[in-house]
Amino acid sequence: MIDLTNVPYFSHLNKEELSIIENITSLKRFKKDEIIFFEGERGEYIYIIKKGKVKMLKMDQNGDEQILNIFKKDDLLAEVIVFDKDNYPATAISLSNVEVYAVNSHKLSKIFLNHPQITVKVMKVMSRRLRRAQQNIRDFGLKDSKSRLASLLYHLGERHGNKNKENKVSISLFLTQKELANMIGTTRETVSRTLKNIEKEGIITTSRKKIIINSMDKLEKLMN
């Protein structure tokens, strides 16, 4: 049985309204590295992550991945198809074992007409994504690889990091150095060298499985 009571997008709905959404929702499970949906595939469902992490990517002409973003619990995937009724704009792949709520997009678009408060919440998500995309475009055009990497690490720290009592932020390395490089438009070798340089400055500490940001403030300064 689907229970969306604790899903932020629907938390303000009463039981009757919540039941309407639950009736068009199913729970799906994906193992690590499974494809949730392909870019260009007909968009039938939007997804809300219940458990795990998902990467969204596009493929370039050479077949290389361009990772657009990393998503976690309660994040919304492919919400744009509710509004444009088009195909999926990118490919989604699970970074871990993942559970998602799959909501029928066509039926949800009709519900939006009667429940504009849901629409507003989804539009806020889309607005934040647009701002992040605009920041990425600015970073690619105006910043060097060190600043771009600092910006990416800061973003990952805010979204996926765990802060300890000393205000250090730990990021589990669910991305390879090559994937980090693809996200900022550089090479794996450049990322490896830049990580070492930032570590020498004492701003981060790296290991095989995690990156610890010792100072978010100092990392933020590297972004500019």
PDB file of C-alpha atoms in Angstrom:
ATOM      1  CA  MET A   1       0.000   0.000   0.000  1.00  0.00           C
ATOM      2  CA  ILE A   2       1.310   3.446  -0.965  1.00  0.00           C
ATOM      3  CA  ASP A   3       1.570   6.033   1.820  1.00  0.00           C
ATOM      4  CA  LEU A   4       2.640   9.533   0.741  1.00  0.00           C
ATOM      5  CA  THR A   5       1.936  11.174   4.104  1.00  0.00           C
ATOM      6  CA  ASN A   6       5.598  12.064   4.684  1.00  0.00           C
ATOM      7  CA  VAL A   7       6.405  13.186   1.140  1.00  0.00           C
ATOM      8  CA  PRO A   8       7.078  16.973   1.327  1.00  0.00           C
ATOM      9  CA  TYR A   9       5.252  17.825  -1.911  1.00  0.00           C
ATOM     10  CA  PHE A  10       2.011  16.396  -0.586  1.00  0.00           C
ATOM     11  CA  SER A  11       2.373  17.048   3.146  1.00  0.00           C
ATOM     12  CA  HIS A  12      -0.232  19.828   3.139  1.00  0.00           C
ATOM     13  CA  LEU A  13      -2.988  17.730   1.528  1.00  0.00           C
ATOM     14  CA  ASN A  14      -5.911  16.319   3.473  1.00  0.00           C
ATOM     15  CA  LYS A  15      -6.642  12.586   3.503  1.00  0.00           C
ATOM     16  CA  GLU A  16      -9.029  12.728   0.571  1.00  0.00           C
ATOM     17  CA  GLU A  17      -6.611  14.690  -1.603  1.00  0.00           C
ATOM     18  CA  LEU A  18      -3.728  12.428  -0.580  1.00  0.00           C
ATOM     19  CA  SER A  19      -5.756   9.368  -1.518  1.00  0.00           C
ATOM     20  CA  ILE A  20      -6.216  10.750  -5.039  1.00  0.00           C
ATOM     21  CA  ILE A  21      -2.436  10.958  -5.510  1.00  0.00           C
ATOM     22  CA  GLU A  22      -1.819   7.558  -3.934  1.00  0.00           C
ATOM     23  CA  ASN A  23      -4.261   5.956  -6.396  1.00  0.00           C
ATOM     24  CA  ILE A  24      -2.046   6.953  -9.343  1.00  0.00           C
ATOM     25  CA  THR A  25       1.232   6.034  -7.630  1.00  0.00           C
ATOM     26  CA  SER A  26       3.227   2.807  -7.480  1.00  0.00           C
ATOM     27  CA  LEU A  27       6.407   1.850  -5.618  1.00  0.00           C
ATOM     28  CA  LYS A  28       9.329   0.748  -7.786  1.00  0.00           C
ATOM     29  CA  ARG A  29      12.713  -0.645  -6.764  1.00  0.00           C
ATOM     30  CA  PHE A  30      15.997  -0.466  -8.670  1.00  0.00           C
ATOM     31  CA  LYS A  31      19.342  -2.060  -7.920  1.00  0.00           C
ATOM     32  CA  LYS A  32      22.610  -0.108  -8.058  1.00  0.00           C
ATOM     33  CA  ASP A  33      23.496   1.016 -11.620  1.00  0.00           C
ATOM     34  CA  GLU A  34      20.031   0.236 -13.005  1.00  0.00           C
ATOM     35  CA  ILE A  35      18.466   2.654 -15.478  1.00  0.00           C
ATOM     36  CA  ILE A  36      15.260   4.230 -14.189  1.00  0.00           C
ATOM     37  CA  PHE A  37      14.469   5.944 -17.483  1.00  0.00           C
ATOM     38  CA  PHE A  38      16.274   6.844 -20.720  1.00  0.00           C
ATOM     39  CA  GLU A  39      16.684  10.245 -22.320  1.00  0.00           C
ATOM     40  CA  GLY A  40      14.227  10.475 -25.220  1.00  0.00           C
ATOM     41  CA  GLU A  41      11.979   7.735 -23.824  1.00  0.00           C
ATOM     42  CA  ARG A  42       8.284   8.547 -23.607  1.00  0.00           C
ATOM     43  CA  GLY A  43       7.640  10.267 -20.301  1.00  0.00           C
ATOM     44  CA  GLU A  44       4.957   8.342 -18.437  1.00  0.00           C
ATOM     45  CA  TYR A  45       5.924   8.818 -14.793  1.00  0.00           C
ATOM     46  CA  ILE A  46       7.530  11.372 -12.552  1.00  0.00           C
ATOM     47  CA  TYR A  47       9.496   9.905  -9.664  1.00  0.00           C
ATOM     48  CA  ILE A  48       9.949  10.826  -6.020  1.00  0.00           C
ATOM     49  CA  ILE A  49      12.923   9.169  -4.344  1.00  0.00           C
ATOM     50  CA  LYS A  50      11.960   7.285  -1.206  1.00  0.00           C
ATOM     51  CA  LYS A  51      15.397   5.752  -0.603  1.00  0.00           C
ATOM     52  CA  GLY A  52      18.852   5.950  -2.201  1.00  0.00           C
ATOM     53  CA  LYS A  53      20.622   8.238  -4.672  1.00  0.00           C
ATOM     54  CA  VAL A  54      20.142   8.772  -8.414  1.00  0.00           C
ATOM     55  CA  LYS A  55      22.303  10.511 -11.003  1.00  0.00           C
ATOM     56  CA  MET A  56      20.774  12.356 -13.954  1.00  0.00           C
ATOM     57  CA  LEU A  57      22.902  12.532 -17.087  1.00  0.00           C
ATOM     58  CA  LYS A  58      23.021  13.225 -20.790  1.00  0.00           C
ATOM     59  CA  MET A  59      25.249  11.537 -23.368  1.00  0.00           C
ATOM     60  CA  ASP A  60      27.368  13.584 -25.776  1.00  0.00           C
ATOM     61  CA  GLN A  61      28.182  12.677 -29.367  1.00  0.00           C
ATOM     62  CA  ASN A  62      31.246  10.704 -28.249  1.00  0.00           C
ATOM     63  CA  GLY A  63      29.188   8.601 -25.853  1.00  0.00           C
ATOM     64  CA  ASP A  64      30.628  10.286 -22.750  1.00  0.00           C
ATOM     65  CA  GLU A  65      28.389  11.025 -19.780  1.00  0.00           C
ATOM     66  CA  GLN A  66      27.588  14.568 -18.711  1.00  0.00           C
ATOM     67  CA  ILE A  67      26.193  14.296 -15.190  1.00  0.00           C
ATOM     68  CA  LEU A  68      23.641  17.023 -14.604  1.00  0.00           C
ATOM     69  CA  ASN A  69      22.905  16.451 -10.940  1.00  0.00           C
ATOM     70  CA  ILE A  70      22.715  13.948  -8.089  1.00  0.00           C
ATOM     71  CA  PHE A  71      19.393  13.369  -6.344  1.00  0.00           C
ATOM     72  CA  LYS A  72      18.533  11.940  -2.935  1.00  0.00           C
ATOM     73  CA  LYS A  73      15.585  11.074  -0.684  1.00  0.00           C
ATOM     74  CA  ASP A  74      12.465  13.205  -1.304  1.00  0.00           C
ATOM     75  CA  ASP A  75      13.861  14.679  -4.534  1.00  0.00           C
ATOM     76  CA  LEU A  76      11.630  14.874  -7.587  1.00  0.00           C
ATOM     77  CA  LEU A  77      12.711  13.447 -10.957  1.00  0.00           C
ATOM     78  CA  ALA A  78      11.419  14.378 -14.435  1.00  0.00           C
ATOM     79  CA  GLU A  79       8.764  16.778 -13.135  1.00  0.00           C
ATOM     80  CA  VAL A  80       8.999  18.777 -16.373  1.00  0.00           C
ATOM     81  CA  ILE A  81       7.067  16.109 -18.331  1.00  0.00           C
ATOM     82  CA  VAL A  82       3.914  16.941 -16.367  1.00  0.00           C
ATOM     83  CA  PHE A  83       3.919  20.370 -17.995  1.00  0.00           C
ATOM     84  CA  ASP A  84       5.289  19.784 -21.497  1.00  0.00           C
ATOM     85  CA  LYS A  85       4.036  16.177 -21.960  1.00  0.00           C
ATOM     86  CA  ASP A  86       7.273  15.419 -23.810  1.00  0.00           C
ATOM     87  CA  ASN A  87       9.895  12.672 -23.579  1.00  0.00           C
ATOM     88  CA  TYR A  88      12.357  12.361 -20.699  1.00  0.00           C
ATOM     89  CA  PRO A  89      15.002  15.112 -21.109  1.00  0.00           C
ATOM     90  CA  ALA A  90      17.842  13.034 -19.599  1.00  0.00           C
ATOM     91  CA  THR A  91      18.726   9.550 -18.348  1.00  0.00           C
ATOM     92  CA  ALA A  92      18.363   8.573 -14.682  1.00  0.00           C
ATOM     93  CA  ILE A  93      20.569   5.835 -13.186  1.00  0.00           C
ATOM     94  CA  SER A  94      20.569   4.543  -9.607  1.00  0.00           C
ATOM     95  CA  LEU A  95      23.788   5.129  -7.651  1.00  0.00           C
ATOM     96  CA  SER A  96      22.686   2.703  -4.946  1.00  0.00           C
ATOM     97  CA  ASN A  97      19.740   0.447  -4.279  1.00  0.00           C
ATOM     98  CA  VAL A  98      16.838   2.809  -4.840  1.00  0.00           C
ATOM     99  CA  GLU A  99      13.126   2.926  -4.038  1.00  0.00           C
ATOM    100  CA  VAL A 100      10.972   5.491  -5.840  1.00  0.00           C
ATOM    101  CA  TYR A 101       7.340   6.495  -5.957  1.00  0.00           C
ATOM    102  CA  ALA A 102       6.278   6.469  -9.611  1.00  0.00           C
ATOM    103  CA  VAL A 103       3.403   8.895 -10.215  1.00  0.00           C
ATOM    104  CA  ASN A 104       1.453   8.755 -13.490  1.00  0.00           C
ATOM    105  CA  SER A 105       2.302  12.086 -15.112  1.00  0.00           C
ATOM    106  CA  HIS A 106      -0.790  12.372 -17.330  1.00  0.00           C
ATOM    107  CA  LYS A 107      -3.188  11.814 -14.460  1.00  0.00           C
ATOM    108  CA  LEU A 108      -1.138  14.078 -12.194  1.00  0.00           C
ATOM    109  CA  SER A 109      -1.370  16.948 -14.683  1.00  0.00           C
ATOM    110  CA  LYS A 110      -5.161  16.786 -14.397  1.00  0.00           C
ATOM    111  CA  ILE A 111      -4.931  16.788 -10.606  1.00  0.00           C
ATOM    112  CA  PHE A 112      -2.747  19.920 -10.793  1.00  0.00           C
ATOM    113  CA  LEU A 113      -5.673  21.801 -12.318  1.00  0.00           C
ATOM    114  CA  ASN A 114      -7.778  21.142  -9.221  1.00  0.00           C
ATOM    115  CA  HIS A 115      -4.981  21.425  -6.652  1.00  0.00           C
ATOM    116  CA  PRO A 116      -2.788  24.428  -7.564  1.00  0.00           C
ATOM    117  CA  GLN A 117      -0.964  24.234  -4.226  1.00  0.00           C
ATOM    118  CA  ILE A 118       0.762  21.065  -5.458  1.00  0.00           C
ATOM    119  CA  THR A 119       1.681  22.814  -8.692  1.00  0.00           C
ATOM    120  CA  VAL A 120       3.294  25.666  -6.776  1.00  0.00           C
ATOM    121  CA  LYS A 121       5.515  23.261  -4.833  1.00  0.00           C
ATOM    122  CA  VAL A 122       6.647  21.521  -8.014  1.00  0.00           C
ATOM    123  CA  MET A 123       7.297  24.865  -9.721  1.00  0.00           C
ATOM    124  CA  LYS A 124       9.551  25.860  -6.810  1.00  0.00           C
ATOM    125  CA  VAL A 125      11.588  22.698  -7.394  1.00  0.00           C
ATOM    126  CA  MET A 126      11.884  23.546 -11.092  1.00  0.00           C
ATOM    127  CA  SER A 127      12.940  27.098 -10.218  1.00  0.00           C
ATOM    128  CA  ARG A 128      15.768  25.842  -7.970  1.00  0.00           C
ATOM    129  CA  ARG A 129      16.926  23.475 -10.727  1.00  0.00           C
ATOM    130  CA  LEU A 130      16.964  26.327 -13.234  1.00  0.00           C
ATOM    131  CA  ARG A 131      19.031  28.495 -10.895  1.00  0.00           C
ATOM    132  CA  ARG A 132      21.531  25.643 -10.455  1.00  0.00           C
ATOM    133  CA  ALA A 133      21.706  25.126 -14.242  1.00  0.00           C
ATOM    134  CA  GLN A 134      22.338  28.847 -14.737  1.00  0.00           C
ATOM    135  CA  GLN A 135      25.116  28.715 -12.132  1.00  0.00           C
ATOM    136  CA  ASN A 136      26.705  25.778 -13.955  1.00  0.00           C
ATOM    137  CA  ILE A 137      26.639  27.690 -17.245  1.00  0.00           C
ATOM    138  CA  ARG A 138      28.255  30.687 -15.557  1.00  0.00           C
ATOM    139  CA  ASP A 139      30.900  28.464 -13.941  1.00  0.00           C
ATOM    140  CA  PHE A 140      31.799  26.834 -17.257  1.00  0.00           C
ATOM    141  CA  GLY A 141      32.201  30.185 -18.949  1.00  0.00           C
ATOM    142  CA  LEU A 142      33.921  32.269 -16.292  1.00  0.00           C
ATOM    143  CA  LYS A 143      35.773  30.017 -13.868  1.00  0.00           C
ATOM    144  CA  ASP A 144      38.911  27.911 -14.039  1.00  0.00           C
ATOM    145  CA  SER A 145      38.906  24.192 -13.175  1.00  0.00           C
ATOM    146  CA  LYS A 146      39.853  24.824  -9.529  1.00  0.00           C
ATOM    147  CA  SER A 147      36.942  27.212  -8.998  1.00  0.00           C
ATOM    148  CA  ARG A 148      34.541  24.866 -10.799  1.00  0.00           C
ATOM    149  CA  LEU A 149      35.635  21.906  -8.684  1.00  0.00           C
ATOM    150  CA  ALA A 150      35.310  23.978  -5.499  1.00  0.00           C
ATOM    151  CA  SER A 151      31.791  24.981  -6.561  1.00  0.00           C
ATOM    152  CA  LEU A 152      30.855  21.348  -7.227  1.00  0.00           C
ATOM    153  CA  LEU A 153      32.256  20.134  -3.892  1.00  0.00           C
ATOM    154  CA  TYR A 154      30.431  22.933  -2.078  1.00  0.00           C
ATOM    155  CA  HIS A 155      27.167  21.941  -3.793  1.00  0.00           C
ATOM    156  CA  LEU A 156      27.696  18.246  -2.959  1.00  0.00           C
ATOM    157  CA  GLY A 157      28.542  19.159   0.617  1.00  0.00           C
ATOM    158  CA  GLU A 158      25.344  21.170   1.032  1.00  0.00           C
ATOM    159  CA  ARG A 159      23.140  18.549  -0.625  1.00  0.00           C
ATOM    160  CA  HIS A 160      24.722  15.249   0.365  1.00  0.00           C
ATOM    161  CA  GLY A 161      27.222  15.966   3.139  1.00  0.00           C
ATOM    162  CA  ASN A 162      27.094  15.045   6.815  1.00  0.00           C
ATOM    163  CA  LYS A 163      28.287  17.702   9.263  1.00  0.00           C
ATOM    164  CA  ASN A 164      30.062  16.695  12.484  1.00  0.00           C
ATOM    165  CA  LYS A 165      30.499  18.590  15.758  1.00  0.00           C
ATOM    166  CA  GLU A 166      33.577  20.364  14.376  1.00  0.00           C
ATOM    167  CA  ASN A 167      31.516  21.677  11.433  1.00  0.00           C
ATOM    168  CA  LYS A 168      33.468  19.507   9.023  1.00  0.00           C
ATOM    169  CA  VAL A 169      31.360  18.091   6.196  1.00  0.00           C
ATOM    170  CA  SER A 170      31.869  14.519   5.022  1.00  0.00           C
ATOM    171  CA  ILE A 171      30.853  13.497   1.477  1.00  0.00           C
ATOM    172  CA  SER A 172      30.717   9.781   0.709  1.00  0.00           C
ATOM    173  CA  LEU A 173      32.352   9.237  -2.686  1.00  0.00           C
ATOM    174  CA  PHE A 174      29.508   7.774  -4.725  1.00  0.00           C
ATOM    175  CA  LEU A 175      31.100   9.462  -7.776  1.00  0.00           C
ATOM    176  CA  THR A 176      34.397   8.575  -9.424  1.00  0.00           C
ATOM    177  CA  GLN A 177      36.991  11.215 -10.284  1.00  0.00           C
ATOM    178  CA  LYS A 178      36.058  10.768 -13.945  1.00  0.00           C
ATOM    179  CA  GLU A 179      32.403  11.494 -13.105  1.00  0.00           C
ATOM    180  CA  LEU A 180      33.432  14.575 -11.115  1.00  0.00           C
ATOM    181  CA  ALA A 181      35.480  15.661 -14.126  1.00  0.00           C
ATOM    182  CA  ASN A 182      32.517  15.210 -16.468  1.00  0.00           C
ATOM    183  CA  MET A 183      30.357  17.359 -14.204  1.00  0.00           C
ATOM    184  CA  ILE A 184      32.725  20.337 -14.482  1.00  0.00           C
ATOM    185  CA  GLY A 185      33.936  19.845 -18.053  1.00  0.00           C
ATOM    186  CA  THR A 186      37.529  18.787 -17.442  1.00  0.00           C
ATOM    187  CA  THR A 187      39.686  15.634 -17.301  1.00  0.00           C
ATOM    188  CA  ARG A 188      40.099  13.050 -14.557  1.00  0.00           C
ATOM    189  CA  GLU A 189      43.792  13.969 -14.326  1.00  0.00           C
ATOM    190  CA  THR A 190      42.919  17.617 -13.735  1.00  0.00           C
ATOM    191  CA  VAL A 191      40.426  16.683 -10.997  1.00  0.00           C
ATOM    192  CA  SER A 192      42.988  14.430  -9.303  1.00  0.00           C
ATOM    193  CA  ARG A 193      45.664  17.149  -9.392  1.00  0.00           C
ATOM    194  CA  THR A 194      43.260  19.875  -8.255  1.00  0.00           C
ATOM    195  CA  LEU A 195      41.942  17.797  -5.355  1.00  0.00           C
ATOM    196  CA  LYS A 196      45.538  17.340  -4.153  1.00  0.00           C
ATOM    197  CA  ASN A 197      46.193  21.076  -4.415  1.00  0.00           C
ATOM    198  CA  ILE A 198      43.048  21.956  -2.445  1.00  0.00           C
ATOM    199  CA  GLU A 199      44.017  19.314   0.136  1.00  0.00           C
ATOM    200  CA  LYS A 200      47.489  20.866   0.513  1.00  0.00           C
ATOM    201  CA  GLU A 201      45.729  24.113   1.455  1.00  0.00           C
ATOM    202  CA  GLY A 202      43.993  22.250   4.285  1.00  0.00           C
ATOM    203  CA  ILE A 203      40.519  22.946   2.934  1.00  0.00           C
ATOM    204  CA  ILE A 204      39.652  19.287   2.290  1.00  0.00           C
ATOM    205  CA  THR A 205      40.884  15.844   3.296  1.00  0.00           C
ATOM    206  CA  THR A 206      40.522  13.007   0.789  1.00  0.00           C
ATOM    207  CA  SER A 207      40.438   9.239   1.060  1.00  0.00           C
ATOM    208  CA  ARG A 208      39.293   6.404  -1.191  1.00  0.00           C
ATOM    209  CA  LYS A 209      35.726   6.480   0.065  1.00  0.00           C
ATOM    210  CA  LYS A 210      35.067  10.078   1.088  1.00  0.00           C
ATOM    211  CA  ILE A 211      36.023  13.716   0.911  1.00  0.00           C
ATOM    212  CA  ILE A 212      35.950  15.729   4.127  1.00  0.00           C
ATOM    213  CA  ILE A 213      35.447  19.460   3.729  1.00  0.00           C
ATOM    214  CA  ASN A 214      37.339  20.986   6.649  1.00  0.00           C
ATOM    215  CA  SER A 215      36.009  24.493   5.994  1.00  0.00           C
ATOM    216  CA  MET A 216      32.949  25.279   3.896  1.00  0.00           C
ATOM    217  CA  ASP A 217      33.791  29.000   4.198  1.00  0.00           C
ATOM    218  CA  LYS A 218      37.263  28.567   2.694  1.00  0.00           C
ATOM    219  CA  LEU A 219      35.869  26.306  -0.009  1.00  0.00           C
ATOM    220  CA  GLU A 220      33.284  28.966  -0.853  1.00  0.00           C
ATOM    221  CA  LYS A 221      36.055  31.527  -1.298  1.00  0.00           C
ATOM    222  CA  LEU A 222      37.695  29.281  -3.886  1.00  0.00           C
ATOM    223  CA  MET A 223      34.489  29.365  -5.916  1.00  0.00           C
ATOM    224  CA  ASN A 224      34.901  33.057  -6.769  1.00  0.00           C
TER     225      ASN A 224
END
